[in-house]
XYZ file of C-alpha atoms in Angstrom:
184
model
C -50.613 5.134 1.423
C -48.359 6.738 -1.175
C -47.422 9.537 1.219
C -46.628 7.015 3.973
C -44.518 5.016 1.527
C -42.597 8.137 0.476
C -41.976 9.101 4.108
C -40.740 5.561 4.871
C -38.431 5.758 1.870
C -37.010 9.094 3.004
C -36.562 8.124 6.660
C -35.234 4.589 6.193
C -33.493 5.280 2.870
C -31.585 8.309 4.154
C -30.655 6.396 7.331
C -29.324 3.444 5.320
C -27.451 5.705 2.907
C -25.835 7.561 5.829
C -24.939 4.276 7.519
C -23.489 2.684 4.357
C -21.530 5.846 3.557
C -20.042 6.011 7.069
C -19.149 2.298 7.033
C -17.562 2.584 3.571
C -15.507 5.642 4.557
C -14.347 3.948 7.754
C -13.457 0.744 5.922
C -11.535 2.582 3.196
C -9.546 4.638 5.717
C -8.615 1.493 7.666
C -7.780 -0.319 4.430
C -5.404 2.483 3.374
C -3.623 2.398 6.759
C -3.267 -1.400 6.660
C -2.056 -1.457 3.050
C 0.516 1.262 3.700
C 1.760 -0.691 6.697
C 1.920 -3.890 4.616
C 3.881 -2.094 1.888
C 6.314 -0.741 4.498
C 6.676 -4.253 5.912
C 7.438 -5.461 2.374
C 10.271 -2.916 2.077
C 11.781 -4.071 5.387
C 11.341 -7.765 4.523
C 13.041 -7.224 1.167
C 15.974 -5.476 2.847
C 16.317 -8.342 5.350
C 16.106 -10.902 2.528
C 18.852 -9.117 0.575
C 20.964 -8.899 3.756
C 20.573 -12.656 4.183
C 21.526 -13.307 0.567
C 24.472 -10.907 0.707
C 25.816 -12.534 3.854
C 26.108 -15.795 1.877
C 28.466 -14.178 -0.652
C 32.162 -14.413 0.222
C 33.495 -11.059 1.488
C 36.029 -10.933 -1.354
C 33.224 -11.212 -3.927
C 31.372 -8.248 -2.416
C 34.486 -6.073 -2.369
C 35.121 -6.367 -6.119
C 34.573 -3.192 -8.108
C 31.963 -4.832 -10.378
C 28.388 -4.819 -8.999
C 26.743 -8.166 -8.241
C 23.641 -8.374 -10.479
C 22.519 -11.784 -9.170
C 22.270 -10.400 -5.629
C 19.181 -8.326 -6.496
C 17.454 -10.483 -9.133
C 14.704 -11.570 -6.710
C 14.020 -8.051 -5.429
C 13.978 -6.522 -8.927
C 11.195 -8.909 -9.970
C 9.020 -7.500 -7.155
C 9.241 -3.973 -8.572
C 11.274 -2.616 -5.678
C 14.317 -0.437 -6.049
C 17.261 -1.683 -4.016
C 20.878 -0.777 -3.347
C 23.507 -2.703 -1.448
C 26.585 -0.845 -0.274
C 29.644 -1.972 1.615
C 30.485 0.395 4.490
C 34.041 1.664 4.590
C 34.615 3.542 7.825
C 32.175 6.089 9.212
C 31.219 8.025 6.065
C 32.381 6.113 2.998
C 30.381 3.470 1.145
C 30.994 1.368 -1.938
C 27.978 0.246 -4.005
C 28.008 -3.514 -4.392
C 24.726 -3.972 -6.265
C 21.698 -1.986 -7.293
C 18.511 -2.518 -9.300
C 18.157 -0.649 -12.572
C 15.382 1.655 -11.297
C 17.069 2.465 -7.998
C 17.541 6.132 -7.126
C 20.803 7.108 -5.436
C 19.976 6.422 -1.771
C 23.413 7.099 -0.234
C 22.132 9.993 1.889
C 19.039 8.243 3.269
C 19.229 7.444 7.001
C 18.450 4.119 8.643
C 14.796 3.083 8.976
C 11.783 4.399 7.063
C 11.568 7.757 5.317
C 9.887 9.457 2.392
C 12.262 11.247 0.028
C 12.245 13.017 -3.317
C 14.463 11.490 -6.028
C 14.391 12.630 -9.635
C 11.222 14.669 -9.100
C 9.312 11.684 -7.668
C 8.488 10.788 -4.077
C 9.813 7.450 -2.817
C 9.184 5.505 0.398
C 12.503 4.086 1.585
C 13.762 1.639 4.161
C 17.453 1.370 5.035
C 18.970 -1.484 7.030
C 22.543 -1.863 8.240
C 23.656 -5.484 8.525
C 27.254 -5.716 9.669
C 29.324 -3.907 7.045
C 26.444 -3.903 4.571
C 23.940 -1.121 4.042
C 20.777 -2.230 2.243
C 18.326 0.390 0.994
C 14.963 -0.544 -0.534
C 12.378 1.830 -1.994
C 8.943 2.071 -3.623
C 7.688 5.019 -5.641
C 4.821 6.750 -3.837
C 2.799 7.237 -7.051
C 2.896 3.476 -7.703
C 1.815 2.799 -4.107
C -1.041 5.316 -4.375
C -2.218 3.760 -7.652
C -2.357 0.371 -5.925
C -4.263 1.854 -2.983
C -6.707 3.509 -5.400
C -7.276 0.229 -7.288
C -7.886 -1.719 -4.076
C -10.186 1.038 -2.813
C -12.238 0.930 -5.998
C -12.488 -2.855 -5.861
C -13.537 -2.777 -2.195
C -15.877 0.172 -2.738
C -17.902 -1.555 -5.474
C -20.013 -3.709 -3.137
C -20.679 -0.679 -0.943
C -21.836 1.337 -3.957
C -24.251 -1.463 -4.893
C -25.561 -1.561 -1.317
C -25.814 2.225 -1.220
C -27.887 2.325 -4.392
C -29.819 -0.850 -3.643
C -30.950 0.128 -0.142
C -33.503 2.784 -1.202
C -34.807 0.440 -3.914
C -35.244 -2.351 -1.336
C -37.033 0.055 1.021
C -39.314 1.244 -1.805
C -40.224 -2.277 -2.905
C -40.561 -3.632 0.642
C -42.694 -0.771 1.873
C -44.947 -1.052 -1.192
C -45.628 -4.718 -0.504
C -46.096 -4.160 3.230
C -48.420 -1.217 2.795
C -50.436 -3.048 0.120
C -51.204 -5.801 2.642
C -52.117 -3.171 5.227
C -54.472 -1.503 2.689
C -56.177 -4.801 1.939
C -56.609 -5.596 5.623
C -58.210 -2.206 6.361
């Protein structure tokens, strides 16, 4: 009976471990894709929110030389870097407001991109809204740390299942085979 129990453990246990490992890998890959997409959506939503706020400021207020700190208070609390520039012709811009941690994003094109600023990679989103250019950014290392934390939190239940499956097979097969031994 012991040999049959060991064979059951190997066959069923290895199958369950392979299945749980494949499911966990698949889930974590999908989770990373979805979280990256959600973080990109957050950049775009922040840029649109700032564009909406900036459009409520009188044009004369935005054209002053002093930056508008209140314009980016909401975005700064979210940990995003943001710049708002007033377009002057085809190539000239004037910074209207910017968060303290914002890299200089004057050269970043419209839409999404990944750029190096100050030795660090940043994910950026740039929106043009009338005469305003709004650039938002997240540091890639901060994003990756968040993805790693979520992955570890989501992976915990799979690790328990991965380790618990062979134990459940061992205990279940022992009870089942004991009944079979008594019946024979």
